[in-house]
Coordinates of C-alpha atoms and ligand atoms in Angstrom, one line a residue:
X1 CA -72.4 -28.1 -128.3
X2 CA -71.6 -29.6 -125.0
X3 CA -68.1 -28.3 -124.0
X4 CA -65.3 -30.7 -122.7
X5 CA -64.6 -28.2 -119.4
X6 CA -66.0 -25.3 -118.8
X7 CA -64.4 -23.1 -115.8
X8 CA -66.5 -23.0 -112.7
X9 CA -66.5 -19.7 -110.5
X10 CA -67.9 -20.6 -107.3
X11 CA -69.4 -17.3 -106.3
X12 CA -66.6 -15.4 -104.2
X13 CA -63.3 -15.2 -106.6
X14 CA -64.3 -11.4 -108.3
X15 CA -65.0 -10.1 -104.4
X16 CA -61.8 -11.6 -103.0
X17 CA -59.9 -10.3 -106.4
X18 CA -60.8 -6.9 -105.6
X19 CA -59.9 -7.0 -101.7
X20 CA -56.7 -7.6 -102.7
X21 CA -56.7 -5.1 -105.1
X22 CA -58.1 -2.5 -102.1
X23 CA -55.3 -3.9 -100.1
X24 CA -53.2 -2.3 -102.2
X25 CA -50.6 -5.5 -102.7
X26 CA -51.4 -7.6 -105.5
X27 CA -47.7 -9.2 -105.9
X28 CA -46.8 -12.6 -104.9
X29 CA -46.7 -13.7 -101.0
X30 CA -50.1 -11.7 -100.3
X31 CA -52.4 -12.6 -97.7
X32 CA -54.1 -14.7 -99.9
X33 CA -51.4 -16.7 -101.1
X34 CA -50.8 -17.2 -97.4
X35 CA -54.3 -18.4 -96.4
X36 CA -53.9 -20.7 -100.0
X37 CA -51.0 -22.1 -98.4
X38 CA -52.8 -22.9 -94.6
X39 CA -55.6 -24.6 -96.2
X40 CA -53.5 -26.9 -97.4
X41 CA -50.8 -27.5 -94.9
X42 CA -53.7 -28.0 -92.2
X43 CA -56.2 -30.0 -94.6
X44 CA -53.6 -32.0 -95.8
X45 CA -50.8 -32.1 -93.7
X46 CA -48.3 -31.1 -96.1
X47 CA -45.3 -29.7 -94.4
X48 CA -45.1 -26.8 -96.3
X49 CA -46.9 -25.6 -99.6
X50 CA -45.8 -22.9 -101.7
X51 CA -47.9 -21.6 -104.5
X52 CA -46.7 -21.4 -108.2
X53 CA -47.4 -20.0 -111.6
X54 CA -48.4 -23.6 -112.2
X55 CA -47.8 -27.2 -111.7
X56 CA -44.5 -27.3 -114.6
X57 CA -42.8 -24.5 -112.5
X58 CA -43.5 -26.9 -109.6
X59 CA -42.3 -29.9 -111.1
X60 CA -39.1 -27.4 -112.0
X61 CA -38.6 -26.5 -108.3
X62 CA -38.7 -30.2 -107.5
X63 CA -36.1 -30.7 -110.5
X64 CA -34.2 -28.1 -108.8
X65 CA -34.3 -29.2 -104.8
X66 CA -33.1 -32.2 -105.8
X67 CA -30.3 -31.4 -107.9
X68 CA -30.9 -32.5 -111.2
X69 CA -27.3 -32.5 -113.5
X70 CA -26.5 -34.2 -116.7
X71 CA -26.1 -37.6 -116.4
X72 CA -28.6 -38.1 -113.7
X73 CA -31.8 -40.8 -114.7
X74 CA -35.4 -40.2 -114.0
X75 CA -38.2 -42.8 -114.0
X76 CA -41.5 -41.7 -114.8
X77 CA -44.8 -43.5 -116.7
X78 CA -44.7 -42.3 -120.5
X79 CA -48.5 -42.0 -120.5
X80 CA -48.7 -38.7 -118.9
X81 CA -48.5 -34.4 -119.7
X82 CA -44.6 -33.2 -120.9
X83 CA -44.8 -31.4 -118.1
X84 CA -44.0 -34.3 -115.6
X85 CA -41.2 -35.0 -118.0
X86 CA -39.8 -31.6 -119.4
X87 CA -38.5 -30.0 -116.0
X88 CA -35.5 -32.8 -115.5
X89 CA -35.0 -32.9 -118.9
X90 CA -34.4 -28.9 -119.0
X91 CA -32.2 -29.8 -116.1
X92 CA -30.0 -32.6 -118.2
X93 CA -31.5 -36.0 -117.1
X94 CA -32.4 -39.2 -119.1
X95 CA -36.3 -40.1 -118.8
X96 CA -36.3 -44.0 -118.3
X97 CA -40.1 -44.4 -119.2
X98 CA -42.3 -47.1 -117.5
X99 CA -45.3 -48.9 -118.6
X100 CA -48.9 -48.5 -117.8
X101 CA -50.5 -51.2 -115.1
X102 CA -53.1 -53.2 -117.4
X103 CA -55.8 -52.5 -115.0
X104 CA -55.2 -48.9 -114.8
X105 CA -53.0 -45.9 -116.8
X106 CA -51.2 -45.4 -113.5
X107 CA -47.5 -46.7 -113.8
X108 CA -47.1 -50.4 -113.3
X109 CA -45.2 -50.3 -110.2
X110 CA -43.4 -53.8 -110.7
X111 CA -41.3 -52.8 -113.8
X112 CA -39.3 -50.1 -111.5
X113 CA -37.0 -52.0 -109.9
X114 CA -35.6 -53.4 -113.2
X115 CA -35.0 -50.1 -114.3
X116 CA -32.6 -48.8 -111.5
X117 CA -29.2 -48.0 -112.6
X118 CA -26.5 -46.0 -110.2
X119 CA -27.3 -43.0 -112.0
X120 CA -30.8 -43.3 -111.0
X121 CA -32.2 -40.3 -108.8
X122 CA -35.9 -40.0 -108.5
X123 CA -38.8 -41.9 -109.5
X124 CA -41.8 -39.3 -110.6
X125 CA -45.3 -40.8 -110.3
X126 CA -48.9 -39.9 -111.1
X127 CA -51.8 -40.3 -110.0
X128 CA -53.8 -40.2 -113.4
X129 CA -57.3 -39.2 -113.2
X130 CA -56.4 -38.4 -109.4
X131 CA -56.4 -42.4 -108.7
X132 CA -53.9 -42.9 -106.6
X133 CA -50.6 -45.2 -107.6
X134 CA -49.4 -47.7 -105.5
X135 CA -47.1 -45.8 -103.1
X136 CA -46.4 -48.7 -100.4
X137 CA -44.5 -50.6 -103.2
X138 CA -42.7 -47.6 -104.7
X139 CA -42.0 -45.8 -101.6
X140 CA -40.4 -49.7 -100.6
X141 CA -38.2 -49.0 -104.1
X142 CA -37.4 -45.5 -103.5
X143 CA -36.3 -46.6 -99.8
X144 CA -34.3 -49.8 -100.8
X145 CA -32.2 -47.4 -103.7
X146 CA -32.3 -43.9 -102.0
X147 CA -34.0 -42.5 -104.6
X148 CA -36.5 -39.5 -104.0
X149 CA -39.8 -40.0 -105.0
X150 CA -41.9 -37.1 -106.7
X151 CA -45.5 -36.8 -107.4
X152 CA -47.1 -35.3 -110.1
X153 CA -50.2 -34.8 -108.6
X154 CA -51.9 -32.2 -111.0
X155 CA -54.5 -34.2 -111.0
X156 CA -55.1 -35.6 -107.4
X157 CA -56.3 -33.1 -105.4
X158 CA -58.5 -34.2 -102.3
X159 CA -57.6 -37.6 -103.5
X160 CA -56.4 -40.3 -100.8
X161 CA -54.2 -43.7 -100.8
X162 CA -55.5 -45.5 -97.9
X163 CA -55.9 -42.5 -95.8
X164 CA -52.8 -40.6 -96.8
X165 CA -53.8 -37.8 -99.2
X166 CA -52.4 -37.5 -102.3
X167 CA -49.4 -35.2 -102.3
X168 CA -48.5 -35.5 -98.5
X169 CA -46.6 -39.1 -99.5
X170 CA -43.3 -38.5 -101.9
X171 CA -40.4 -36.0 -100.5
X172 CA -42.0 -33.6 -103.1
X173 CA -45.0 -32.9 -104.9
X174 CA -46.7 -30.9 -107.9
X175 CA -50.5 -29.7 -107.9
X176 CA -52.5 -27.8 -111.1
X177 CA -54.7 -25.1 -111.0
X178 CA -55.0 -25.0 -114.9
X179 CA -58.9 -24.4 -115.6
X180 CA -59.3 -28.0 -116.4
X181 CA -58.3 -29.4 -113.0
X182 CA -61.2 -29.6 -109.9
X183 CA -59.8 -26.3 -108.5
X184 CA -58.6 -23.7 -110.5
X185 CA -57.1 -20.4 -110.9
X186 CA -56.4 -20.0 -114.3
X187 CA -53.3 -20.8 -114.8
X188 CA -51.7 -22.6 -111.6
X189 CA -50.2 -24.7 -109.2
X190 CA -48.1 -25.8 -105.7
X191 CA -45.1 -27.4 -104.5
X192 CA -45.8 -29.4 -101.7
X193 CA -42.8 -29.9 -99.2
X194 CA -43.1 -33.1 -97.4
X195 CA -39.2 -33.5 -96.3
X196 CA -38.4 -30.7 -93.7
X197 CA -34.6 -30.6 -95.5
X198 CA -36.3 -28.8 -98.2
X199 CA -38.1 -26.0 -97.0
X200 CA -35.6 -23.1 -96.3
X201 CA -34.3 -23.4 -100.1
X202 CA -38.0 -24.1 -101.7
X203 CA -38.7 -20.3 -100.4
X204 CA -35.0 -19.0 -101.6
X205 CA -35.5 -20.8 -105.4
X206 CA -39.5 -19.5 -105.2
X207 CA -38.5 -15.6 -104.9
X208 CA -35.6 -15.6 -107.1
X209 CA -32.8 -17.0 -105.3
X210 CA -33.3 -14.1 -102.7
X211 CA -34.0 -15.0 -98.6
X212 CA -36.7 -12.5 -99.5
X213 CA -39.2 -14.5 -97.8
X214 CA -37.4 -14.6 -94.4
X215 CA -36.5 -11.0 -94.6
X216 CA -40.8 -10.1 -95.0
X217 CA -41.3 -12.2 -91.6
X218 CA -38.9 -10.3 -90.0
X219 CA -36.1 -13.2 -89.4
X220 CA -33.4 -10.7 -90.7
X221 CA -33.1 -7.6 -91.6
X222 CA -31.9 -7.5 -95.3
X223 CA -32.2 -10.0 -97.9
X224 CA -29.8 -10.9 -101.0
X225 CA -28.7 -13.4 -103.9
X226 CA -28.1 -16.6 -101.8
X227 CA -28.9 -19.5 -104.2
X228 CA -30.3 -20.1 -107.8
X229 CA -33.5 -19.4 -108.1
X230 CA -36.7 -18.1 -110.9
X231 CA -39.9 -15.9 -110.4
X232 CA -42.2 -19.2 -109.3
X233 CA -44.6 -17.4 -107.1
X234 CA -47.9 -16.2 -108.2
X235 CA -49.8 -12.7 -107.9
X236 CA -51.7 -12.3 -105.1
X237 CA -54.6 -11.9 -107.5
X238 CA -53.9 -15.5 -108.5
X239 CA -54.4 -17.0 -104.6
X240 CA -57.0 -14.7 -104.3
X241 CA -59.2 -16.9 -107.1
X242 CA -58.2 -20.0 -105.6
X243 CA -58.7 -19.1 -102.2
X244 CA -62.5 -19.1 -103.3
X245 CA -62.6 -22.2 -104.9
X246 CA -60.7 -23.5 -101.9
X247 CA -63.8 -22.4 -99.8
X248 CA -66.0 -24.2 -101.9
X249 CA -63.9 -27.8 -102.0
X250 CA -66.7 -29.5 -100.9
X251 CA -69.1 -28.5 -103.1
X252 CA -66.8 -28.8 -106.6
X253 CA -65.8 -32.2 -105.3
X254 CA -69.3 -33.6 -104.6
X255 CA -70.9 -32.6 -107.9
X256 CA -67.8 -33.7 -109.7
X257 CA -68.0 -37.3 -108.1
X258 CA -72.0 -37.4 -108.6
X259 CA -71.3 -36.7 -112.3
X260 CA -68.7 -39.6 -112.2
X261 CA -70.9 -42.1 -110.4
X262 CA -73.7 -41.6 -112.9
X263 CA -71.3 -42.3 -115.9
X264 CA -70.2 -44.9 -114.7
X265 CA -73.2 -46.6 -113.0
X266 CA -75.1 -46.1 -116.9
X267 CA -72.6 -47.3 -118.4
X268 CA -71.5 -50.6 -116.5
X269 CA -73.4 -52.8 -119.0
X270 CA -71.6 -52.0 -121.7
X271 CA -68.6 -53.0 -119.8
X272 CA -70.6 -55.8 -119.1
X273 CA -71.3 -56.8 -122.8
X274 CA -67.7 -56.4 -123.5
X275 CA -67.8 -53.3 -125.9
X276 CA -65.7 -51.3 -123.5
X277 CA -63.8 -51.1 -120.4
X278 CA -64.6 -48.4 -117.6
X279 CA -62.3 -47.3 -114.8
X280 CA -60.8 -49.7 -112.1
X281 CA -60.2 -48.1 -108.9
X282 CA -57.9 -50.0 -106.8
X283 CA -58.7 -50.8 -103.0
X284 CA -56.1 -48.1 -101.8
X285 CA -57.1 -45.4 -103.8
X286 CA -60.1 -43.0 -103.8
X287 CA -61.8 -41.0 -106.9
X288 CA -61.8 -37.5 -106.4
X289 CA -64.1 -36.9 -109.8
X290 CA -61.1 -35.6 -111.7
X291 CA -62.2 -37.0 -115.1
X292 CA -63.8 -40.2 -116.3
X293 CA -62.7 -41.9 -119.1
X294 CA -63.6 -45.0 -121.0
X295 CA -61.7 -47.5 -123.1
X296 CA -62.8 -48.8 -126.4
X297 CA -61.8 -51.8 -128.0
X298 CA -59.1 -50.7 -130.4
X299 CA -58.5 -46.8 -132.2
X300 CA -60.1 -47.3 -135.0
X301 CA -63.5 -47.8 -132.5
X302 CA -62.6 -44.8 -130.0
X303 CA -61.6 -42.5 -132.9
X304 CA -65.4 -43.8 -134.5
X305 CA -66.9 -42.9 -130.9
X306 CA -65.2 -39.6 -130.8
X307 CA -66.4 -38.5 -134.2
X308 CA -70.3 -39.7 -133.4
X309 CA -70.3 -37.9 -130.3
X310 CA -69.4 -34.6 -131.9
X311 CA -71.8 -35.4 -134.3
X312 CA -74.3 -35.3 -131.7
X313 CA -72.5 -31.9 -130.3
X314 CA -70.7 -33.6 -127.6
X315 CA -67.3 -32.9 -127.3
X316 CA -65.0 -35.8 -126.0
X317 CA -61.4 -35.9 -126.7
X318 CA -58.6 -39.0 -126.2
X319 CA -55.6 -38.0 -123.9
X320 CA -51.9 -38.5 -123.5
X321 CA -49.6 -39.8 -126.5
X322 CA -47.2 -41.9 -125.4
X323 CA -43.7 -40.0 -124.6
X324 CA -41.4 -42.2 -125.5
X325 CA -43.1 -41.9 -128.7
X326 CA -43.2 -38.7 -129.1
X327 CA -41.4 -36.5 -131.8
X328 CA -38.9 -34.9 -129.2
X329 CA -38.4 -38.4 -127.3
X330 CA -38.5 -41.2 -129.4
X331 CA -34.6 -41.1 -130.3
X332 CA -33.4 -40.7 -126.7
X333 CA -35.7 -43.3 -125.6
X334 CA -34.3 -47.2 -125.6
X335 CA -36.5 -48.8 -127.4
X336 CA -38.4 -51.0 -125.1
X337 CA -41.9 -51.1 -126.1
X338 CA -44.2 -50.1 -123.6
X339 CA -47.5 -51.8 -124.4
X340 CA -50.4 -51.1 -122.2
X341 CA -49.1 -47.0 -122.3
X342 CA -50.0 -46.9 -126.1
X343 CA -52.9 -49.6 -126.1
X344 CA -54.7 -46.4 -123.4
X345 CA -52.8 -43.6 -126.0
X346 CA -55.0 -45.5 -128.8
X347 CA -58.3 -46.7 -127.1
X348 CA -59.0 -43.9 -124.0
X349 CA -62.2 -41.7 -124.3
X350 CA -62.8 -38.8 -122.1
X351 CA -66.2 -37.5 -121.4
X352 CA -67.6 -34.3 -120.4
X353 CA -67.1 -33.0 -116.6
X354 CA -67.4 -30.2 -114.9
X355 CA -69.2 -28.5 -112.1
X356 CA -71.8 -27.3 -114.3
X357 CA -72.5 -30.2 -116.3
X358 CA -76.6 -30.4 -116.4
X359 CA -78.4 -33.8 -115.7
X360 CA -80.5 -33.8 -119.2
X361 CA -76.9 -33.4 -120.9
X362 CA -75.2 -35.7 -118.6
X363 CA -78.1 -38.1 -119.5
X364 CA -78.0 -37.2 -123.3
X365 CA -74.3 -37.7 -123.2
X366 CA -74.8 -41.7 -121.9
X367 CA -77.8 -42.5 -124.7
X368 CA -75.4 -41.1 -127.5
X369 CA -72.6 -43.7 -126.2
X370 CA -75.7 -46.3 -125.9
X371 CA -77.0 -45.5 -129.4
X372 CA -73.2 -45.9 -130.8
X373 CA -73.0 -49.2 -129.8
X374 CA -76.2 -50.5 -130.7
Ligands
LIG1 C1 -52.3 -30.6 -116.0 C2 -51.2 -31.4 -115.7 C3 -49.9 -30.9 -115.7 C4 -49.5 -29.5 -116.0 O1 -50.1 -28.6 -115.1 P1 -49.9 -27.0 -115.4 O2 -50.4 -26.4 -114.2 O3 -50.6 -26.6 -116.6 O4 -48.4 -26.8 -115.5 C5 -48.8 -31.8 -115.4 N1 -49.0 -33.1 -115.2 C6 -50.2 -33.6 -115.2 C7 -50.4 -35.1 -115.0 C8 -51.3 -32.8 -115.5 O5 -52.6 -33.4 -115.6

């Protein structure tokens, strides 16, 4: 069977695991977890990055730093992880859901502004399949209403609109380190901090509620209970991992993209013949070979697809249901119908990718799609 994912371990993580283990402090806000977080402030210009247990408890941070009560209204796309939606809702907000662009699973940008009530707070965004949305226009929104904007961008590392990376643009932002993402560490993620106002009490919320974090650099000289605040940072032995898939960035993100490119160069004429539709990539954003899907005609064709393919020991699966359809939303939600987010719930294919991903199967995988449709 070809596998879906399959974890890569780019040669270093075991070595760097056990230095920190030698080091004798494996707890959060190591050394590793501080080189983690310089790779990415100086790579990527983020103000400041903290690590996490993973991108939800990021996403919760954000719903915390920006004061999330009862009452308060969130926009975000519906076709996308609970996770994106789940920390405002812990926090009491309504989730005003937005449809899909029709070119792309990314939110369609020109429904926002009808949706803006004056208990809006924060549009979320994300960059599905690390392709990024389009941030001129929503940033213009966010501006015009004084609404924060917040990416979700599990999926967008070393990804880019126009030359801004992914992550650097919205007051706040959410990465992943889950094993299915480019660069992993198990389970895992970061807040990015790209609005100066909320750095001092990202670090307080991160260890606790505690000015912990200013009390280990030496700024005072005991620390206490000064805010809210949860157990967000990571072990050491976490940022250790990552810090070795961070050294090989390069690598992961140039096999990934080759393995994208071939998909979709094999494939084109299909698209051509009209049996299916293959991903659009707007002139803004870049690919960073997060995952490459396809879109089949209808469900009854895509779930036919996915079923020959395993018969053929691939394994491809389908992706996001839609949320405002979904067992825990569809009550609360208000009953617009949201078209183009369930026409990609019904019809999207994902292939195999990941680092490891061998040319014969990579070839194999494209005649099985070929031999389907003949
Ligand atoms: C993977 C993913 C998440 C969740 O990431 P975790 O690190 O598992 O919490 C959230 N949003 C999107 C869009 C994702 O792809």
């Amino acid at each position: 069977m070809i596998p879906f994912n399959k974890p890569f371990l780019s040669g270093n993580e075991l070595q760097y695991m056990r230095q920190a283990i030698e080091a004798g402090k494996i707890s959060g806000d190591g050394v590793f977890t501080n080189k983690c977080h310089s790779f990415f402030e100086k790579k990527y210009g983020f103000k400041k990055s903290l690590l996490t247990t993973s991108c939800t408890d990021a996403l919760e941070m954000a719903a915390l730093l920006i004061n999330i009560r009862e009452g308060d209204e969130v926009i975000m796309p519906s076709f996308t992880f609970v996770s994106t939606a789940n920390p405002f809702v812990l926090r009491g907000a309504r989730i005003v859901f937005v449809d899909s662009r029709t070119d792309h699973p990314g939110i369609d940008e020109s429904k926002i502004e009808e949706l803006i009530t004056d208990k809006t707070k924060a549009i979320v965004v994300v960059h599905y399949a690390g392709i990024a949305c389009n941030m001129d226009e929503i940033l213009r929104i966010a501006a015009k209403y004084n609404l924060y904007v917040i990416e979700d961008a599990a999926q967008s590392v070393d990804s880019f609109y126009w030359d801004k990376p992914l992550g650097a643009i919205g007051h706040l932002s959410a990465f992943s380190f889950h094993e299915t993402k480019n660069i992993i560490s198990g389970e895992g993620g970061m807040l990015a901090i790209n609005d100066d106002k909320f750095s001092n009490r990202a670090e307080i919320l991160w260890e606790k509620g505690t000015n912990r974090s200013a009390f280990f650099r030496g700024e005072i000289d005991k620390y206490g209970w000064v805010d809210v605040g949860a157990s967000f940072l990571p072990s050491d032995l976490i940022a250790a991992f990552l810090f070795a898939q961070l050294e090989n960035l390069d690598l992961i993100q140039a096999r990934r993209k080759k393995i994208w490119e071939t998909y979709y160069g094999e494939l084109k004429s299909l698209e051509q013949k009209g049996l299916l539709r293959l991903p659009f990539i707007p002139s803004y954003a870049t690919n960073n070979g997060h995952l490459f899907f396809l879109l089949c005609n209808n469900l009854t064709q895509r779930d036919k697809l996915l079923g020959y393919l395993k018969g053929k020991g691939i394994h491809a699966v389908f992706h996001y249901q839609s949320l405002h359809k979904s067992n825990f939303y569809k009550d609360k939600h208000d009953g617009r119908i949201l078209k183009n987010c369930d026409l990609y719930a019904e019809c999207l294919l994902r292939l195999p990718l990941f680092y490891e991903l061998a040319d014969s199967d990579i070839k194999f995988i494209v005649r099985s799609v070929f031999d389907f449709y003949k």
